[in-house]
PDB file of C-alpha atoms in Angstrom:
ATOM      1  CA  UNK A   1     -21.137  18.352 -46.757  1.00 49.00           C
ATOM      2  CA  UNK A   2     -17.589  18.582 -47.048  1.00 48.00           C
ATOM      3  CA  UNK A   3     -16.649  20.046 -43.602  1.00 50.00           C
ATOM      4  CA  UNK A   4     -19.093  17.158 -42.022  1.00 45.00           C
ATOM      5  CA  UNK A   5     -16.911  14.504 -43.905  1.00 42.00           C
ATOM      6  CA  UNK A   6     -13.648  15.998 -42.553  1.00 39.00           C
ATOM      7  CA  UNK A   7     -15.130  16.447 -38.919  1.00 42.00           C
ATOM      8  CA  UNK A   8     -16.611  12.940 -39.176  1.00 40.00           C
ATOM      9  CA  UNK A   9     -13.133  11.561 -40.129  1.00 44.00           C
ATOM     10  CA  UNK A  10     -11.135  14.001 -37.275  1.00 43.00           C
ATOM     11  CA  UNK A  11     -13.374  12.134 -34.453  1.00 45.00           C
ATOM     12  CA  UNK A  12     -12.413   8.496 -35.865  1.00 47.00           C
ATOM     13  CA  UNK A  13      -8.766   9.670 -35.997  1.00 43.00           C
ATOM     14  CA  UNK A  14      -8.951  10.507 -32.346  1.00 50.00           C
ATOM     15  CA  UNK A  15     -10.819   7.909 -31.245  1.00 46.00           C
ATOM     16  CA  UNK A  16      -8.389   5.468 -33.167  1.00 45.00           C
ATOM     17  CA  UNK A  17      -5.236   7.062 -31.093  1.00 41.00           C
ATOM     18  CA  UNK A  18      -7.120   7.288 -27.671  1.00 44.00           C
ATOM     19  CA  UNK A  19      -7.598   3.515 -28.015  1.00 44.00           C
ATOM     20  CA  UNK A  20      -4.787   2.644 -29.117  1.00 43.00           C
ATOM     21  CA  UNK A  21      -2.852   4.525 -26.157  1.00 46.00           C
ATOM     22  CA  UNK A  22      -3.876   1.667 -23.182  1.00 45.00           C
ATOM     23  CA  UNK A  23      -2.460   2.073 -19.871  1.00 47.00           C
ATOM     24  CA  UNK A  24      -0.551  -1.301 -18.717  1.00 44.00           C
ATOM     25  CA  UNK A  25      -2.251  -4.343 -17.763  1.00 44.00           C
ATOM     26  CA  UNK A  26      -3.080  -5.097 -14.088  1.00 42.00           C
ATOM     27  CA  UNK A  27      -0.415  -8.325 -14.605  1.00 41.00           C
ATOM     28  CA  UNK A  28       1.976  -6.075 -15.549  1.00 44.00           C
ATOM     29  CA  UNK A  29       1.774  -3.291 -12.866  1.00 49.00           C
ATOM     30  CA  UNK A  30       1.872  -6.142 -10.463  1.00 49.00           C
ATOM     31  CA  UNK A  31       5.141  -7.800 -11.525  1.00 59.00           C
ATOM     32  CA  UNK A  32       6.885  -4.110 -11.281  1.00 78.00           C
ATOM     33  CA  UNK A  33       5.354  -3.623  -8.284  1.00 77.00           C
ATOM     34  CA  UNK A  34       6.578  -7.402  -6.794  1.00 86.00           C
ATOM     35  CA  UNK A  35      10.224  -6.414  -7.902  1.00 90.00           C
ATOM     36  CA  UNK A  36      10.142  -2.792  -6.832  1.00 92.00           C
ATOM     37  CA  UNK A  37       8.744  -4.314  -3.796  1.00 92.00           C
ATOM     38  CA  UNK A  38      11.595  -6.347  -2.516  1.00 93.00           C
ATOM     39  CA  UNK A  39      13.758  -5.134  -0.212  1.00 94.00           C
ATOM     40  CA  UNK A  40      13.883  -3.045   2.957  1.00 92.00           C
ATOM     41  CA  UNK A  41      12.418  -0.548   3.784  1.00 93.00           C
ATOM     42  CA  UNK A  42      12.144   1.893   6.737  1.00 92.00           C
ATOM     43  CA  UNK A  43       9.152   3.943   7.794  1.00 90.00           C
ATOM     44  CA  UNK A  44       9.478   7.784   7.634  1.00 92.00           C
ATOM     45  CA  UNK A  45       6.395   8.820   8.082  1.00 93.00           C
ATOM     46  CA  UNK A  46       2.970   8.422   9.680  1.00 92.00           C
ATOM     47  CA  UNK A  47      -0.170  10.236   8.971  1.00 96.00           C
ATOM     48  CA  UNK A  48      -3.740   8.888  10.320  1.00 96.00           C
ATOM     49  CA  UNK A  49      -6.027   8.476  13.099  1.00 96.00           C
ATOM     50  CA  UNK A  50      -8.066   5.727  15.508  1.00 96.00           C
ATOM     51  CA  UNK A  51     -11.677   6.502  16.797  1.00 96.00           C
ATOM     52  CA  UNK A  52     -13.163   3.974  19.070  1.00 95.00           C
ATOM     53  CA  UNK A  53     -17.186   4.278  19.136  1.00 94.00           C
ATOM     54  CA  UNK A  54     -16.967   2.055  22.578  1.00 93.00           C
ATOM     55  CA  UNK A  55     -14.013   4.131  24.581  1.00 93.00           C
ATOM     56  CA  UNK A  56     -14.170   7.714  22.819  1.00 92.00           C
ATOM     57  CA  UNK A  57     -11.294   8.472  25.254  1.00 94.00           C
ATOM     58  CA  UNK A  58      -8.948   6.207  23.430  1.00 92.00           C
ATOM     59  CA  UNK A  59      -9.467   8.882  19.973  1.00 95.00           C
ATOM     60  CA  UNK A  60      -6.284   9.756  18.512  1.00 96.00           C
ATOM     61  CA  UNK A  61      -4.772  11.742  15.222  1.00 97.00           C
ATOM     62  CA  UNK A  62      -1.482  11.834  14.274  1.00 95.00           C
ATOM     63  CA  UNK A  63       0.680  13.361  11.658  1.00 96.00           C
ATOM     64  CA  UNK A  64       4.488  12.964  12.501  1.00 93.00           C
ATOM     65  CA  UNK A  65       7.931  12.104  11.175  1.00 93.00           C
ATOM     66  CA  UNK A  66       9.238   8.497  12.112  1.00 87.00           C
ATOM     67  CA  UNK A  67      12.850   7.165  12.622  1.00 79.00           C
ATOM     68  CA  UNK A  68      11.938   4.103  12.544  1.00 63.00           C
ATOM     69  CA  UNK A  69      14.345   1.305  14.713  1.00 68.00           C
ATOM     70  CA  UNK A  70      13.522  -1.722  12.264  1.00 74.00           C
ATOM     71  CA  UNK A  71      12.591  -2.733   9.141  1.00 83.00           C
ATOM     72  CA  UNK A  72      10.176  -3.764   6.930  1.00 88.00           C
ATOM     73  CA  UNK A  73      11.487  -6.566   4.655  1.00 90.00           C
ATOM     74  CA  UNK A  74       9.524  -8.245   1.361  1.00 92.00           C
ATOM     75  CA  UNK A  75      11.482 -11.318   0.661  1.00 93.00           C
ATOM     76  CA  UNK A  76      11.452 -12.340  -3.547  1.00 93.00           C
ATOM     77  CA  UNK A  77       9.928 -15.999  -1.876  1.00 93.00           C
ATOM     78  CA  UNK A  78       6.421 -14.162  -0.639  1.00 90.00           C
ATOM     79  CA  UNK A  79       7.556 -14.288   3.107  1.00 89.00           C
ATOM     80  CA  UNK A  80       8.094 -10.986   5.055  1.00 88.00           C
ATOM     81  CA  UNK A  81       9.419 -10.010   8.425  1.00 88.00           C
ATOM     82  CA  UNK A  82       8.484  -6.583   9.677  1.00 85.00           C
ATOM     83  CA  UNK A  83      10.643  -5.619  13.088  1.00 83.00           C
ATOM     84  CA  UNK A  84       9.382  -2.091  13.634  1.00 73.00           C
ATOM     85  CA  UNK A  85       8.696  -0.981  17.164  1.00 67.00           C
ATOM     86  CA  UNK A  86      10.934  -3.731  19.248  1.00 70.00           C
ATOM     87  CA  UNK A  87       7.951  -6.406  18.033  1.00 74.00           C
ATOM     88  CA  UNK A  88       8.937  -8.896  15.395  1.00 80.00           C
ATOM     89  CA  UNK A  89       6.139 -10.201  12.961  1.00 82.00           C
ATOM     90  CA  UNK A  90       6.733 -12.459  10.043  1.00 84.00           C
ATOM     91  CA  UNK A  91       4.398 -13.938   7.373  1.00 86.00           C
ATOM     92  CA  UNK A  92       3.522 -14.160   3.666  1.00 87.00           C
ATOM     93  CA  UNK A  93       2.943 -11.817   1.388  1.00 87.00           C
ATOM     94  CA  UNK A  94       0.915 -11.325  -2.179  1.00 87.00           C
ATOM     95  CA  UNK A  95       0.133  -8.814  -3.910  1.00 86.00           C
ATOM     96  CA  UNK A  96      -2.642  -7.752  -6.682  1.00 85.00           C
ATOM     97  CA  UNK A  97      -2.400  -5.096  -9.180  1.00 84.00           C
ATOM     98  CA  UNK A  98      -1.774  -2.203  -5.850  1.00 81.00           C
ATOM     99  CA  UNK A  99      -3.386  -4.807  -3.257  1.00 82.00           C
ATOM    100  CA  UNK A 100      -0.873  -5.543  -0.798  1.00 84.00           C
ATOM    101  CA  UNK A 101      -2.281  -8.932   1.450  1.00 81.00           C
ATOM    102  CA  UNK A 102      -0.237  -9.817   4.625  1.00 81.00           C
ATOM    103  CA  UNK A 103      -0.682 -13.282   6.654  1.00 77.00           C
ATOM    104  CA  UNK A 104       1.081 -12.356  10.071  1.00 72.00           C
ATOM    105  CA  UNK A 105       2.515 -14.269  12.623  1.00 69.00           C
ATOM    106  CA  UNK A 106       3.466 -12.196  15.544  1.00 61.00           C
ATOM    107  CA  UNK A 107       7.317 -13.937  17.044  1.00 58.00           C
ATOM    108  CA  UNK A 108       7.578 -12.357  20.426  1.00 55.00           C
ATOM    109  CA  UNK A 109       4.852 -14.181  21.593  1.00 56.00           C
ATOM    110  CA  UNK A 110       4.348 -18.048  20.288  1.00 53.00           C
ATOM    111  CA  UNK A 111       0.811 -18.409  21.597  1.00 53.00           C
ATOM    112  CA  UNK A 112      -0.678 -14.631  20.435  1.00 52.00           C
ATOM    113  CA  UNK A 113      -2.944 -15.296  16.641  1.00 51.00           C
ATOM    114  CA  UNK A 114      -1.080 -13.925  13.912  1.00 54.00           C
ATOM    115  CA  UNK A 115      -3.694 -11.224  11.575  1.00 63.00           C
ATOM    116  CA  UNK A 116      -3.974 -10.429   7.714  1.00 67.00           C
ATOM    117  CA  UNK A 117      -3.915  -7.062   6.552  1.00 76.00           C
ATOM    118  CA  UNK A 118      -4.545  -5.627   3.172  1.00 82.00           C
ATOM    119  CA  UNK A 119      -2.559  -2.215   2.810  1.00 88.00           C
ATOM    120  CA  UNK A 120      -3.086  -0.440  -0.409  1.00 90.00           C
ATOM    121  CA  UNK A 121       0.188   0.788  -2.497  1.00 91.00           C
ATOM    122  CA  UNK A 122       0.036   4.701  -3.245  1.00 93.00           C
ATOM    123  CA  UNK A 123       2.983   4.887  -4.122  1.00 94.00           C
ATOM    124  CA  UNK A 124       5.660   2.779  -5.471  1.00 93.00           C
ATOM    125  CA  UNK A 125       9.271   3.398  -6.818  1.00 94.00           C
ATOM    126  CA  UNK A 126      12.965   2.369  -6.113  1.00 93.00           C
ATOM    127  CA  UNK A 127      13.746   4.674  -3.015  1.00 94.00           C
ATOM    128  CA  UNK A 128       9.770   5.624  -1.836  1.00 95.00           C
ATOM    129  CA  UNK A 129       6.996   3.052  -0.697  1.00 93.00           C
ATOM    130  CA  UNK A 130       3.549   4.436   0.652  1.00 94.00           C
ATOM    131  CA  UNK A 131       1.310   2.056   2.221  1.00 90.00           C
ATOM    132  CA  UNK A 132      -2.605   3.455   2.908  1.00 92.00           C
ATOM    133  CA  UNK A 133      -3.982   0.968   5.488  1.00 90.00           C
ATOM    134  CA  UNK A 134      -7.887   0.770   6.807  1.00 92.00           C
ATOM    135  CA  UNK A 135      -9.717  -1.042   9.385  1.00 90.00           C
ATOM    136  CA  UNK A 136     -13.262  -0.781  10.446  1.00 91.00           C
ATOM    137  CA  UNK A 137     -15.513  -2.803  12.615  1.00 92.00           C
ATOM    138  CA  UNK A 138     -18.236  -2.071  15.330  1.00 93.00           C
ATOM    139  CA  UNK A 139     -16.029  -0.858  18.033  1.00 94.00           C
ATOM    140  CA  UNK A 140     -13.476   1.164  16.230  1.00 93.00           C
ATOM    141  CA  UNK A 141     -12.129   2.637  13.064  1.00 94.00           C
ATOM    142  CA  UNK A 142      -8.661   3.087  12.359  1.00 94.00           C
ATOM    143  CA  UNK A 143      -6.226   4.860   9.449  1.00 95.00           C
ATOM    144  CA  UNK A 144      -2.868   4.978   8.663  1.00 94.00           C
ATOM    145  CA  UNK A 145      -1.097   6.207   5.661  1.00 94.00           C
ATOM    146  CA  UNK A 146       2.786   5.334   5.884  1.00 91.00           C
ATOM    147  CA  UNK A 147       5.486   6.373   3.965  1.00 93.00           C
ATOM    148  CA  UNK A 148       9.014   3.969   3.853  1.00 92.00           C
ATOM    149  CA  UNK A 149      12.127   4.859   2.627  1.00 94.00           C
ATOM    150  CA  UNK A 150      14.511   2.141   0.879  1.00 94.00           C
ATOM    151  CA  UNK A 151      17.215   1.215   2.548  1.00 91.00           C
ATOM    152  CA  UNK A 152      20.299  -1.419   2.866  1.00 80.00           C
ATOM    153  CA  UNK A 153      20.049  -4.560   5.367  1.00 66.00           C
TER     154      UNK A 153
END
């Protein structure tokens, strides 16, 4: 009777401390997230692939290092400006616990529709940014994991 007493009070005892042991809120993963966000960064790497189910010519993979000719710039007001590539695109940004939501608005070309995007955050600190982005619809499917490096203006 004694050693069920004892066992009975060991389980409450770790049950207590495995409750009281929470991970951090959603609201406060977000707000590090929005100030480890701001900045610029530079892509490094690109790891992913697009499969068109219309033109299975147009199927690609790639896995590669980047040195990346732009930036990609969060701005503390919500607005972004991403000038990778030689193309400039600026918008809004939010952001979710790791649910990155872009409203773009492609410059080079006034009349061309802007997009959203939702990119998920891997991975997060003051130097290292990983962005996992997914698109899907009838006529293709397309993948890209990214990794951006912090860097000055």
């Amino acid at each position: 009777m004694k050693s069920k007493f004892l066992y009975l009070i060991g389980i409450m005892l770790i049950s207590g401390l495995l409750v009281s042991c929470d991970k951090d809120s959603e609201n406060e993963k977000s707000g590090d997230f929005k100030k480890l966000l701001i900045g610029y960064w530079a892509e490094t790497h690109s790891q992913g692939y697009y499969h068109s189910f219309t033109n299975p010519g147009n199927n690609e993979e790639w896995d590669k290092d980047i040195s990346a000719d732009g930036t990609l710039c969060f701005k503390e007001d919500g607005t972004f400006e991403d000038t990778m590539y030689g193309a400039i695109a600026r918008g809004n940004w939010t952001l979710n616990g790791n649910q990155l939501s872009l409203t773009i608005t492609w410059c080079e070309d006034p009349e061309s529709i802007g997009g959203n995007d939702s990119p998920v955050i891997l991975e997060l600190n003051e130097s290292k940014l990983v962005l996992e982005f997914h698109s899907k619809n009838e006529n293709y499917e397309e993948y890209d994991k990214s990794t951006f490096i912090k860097v000055n203006p």
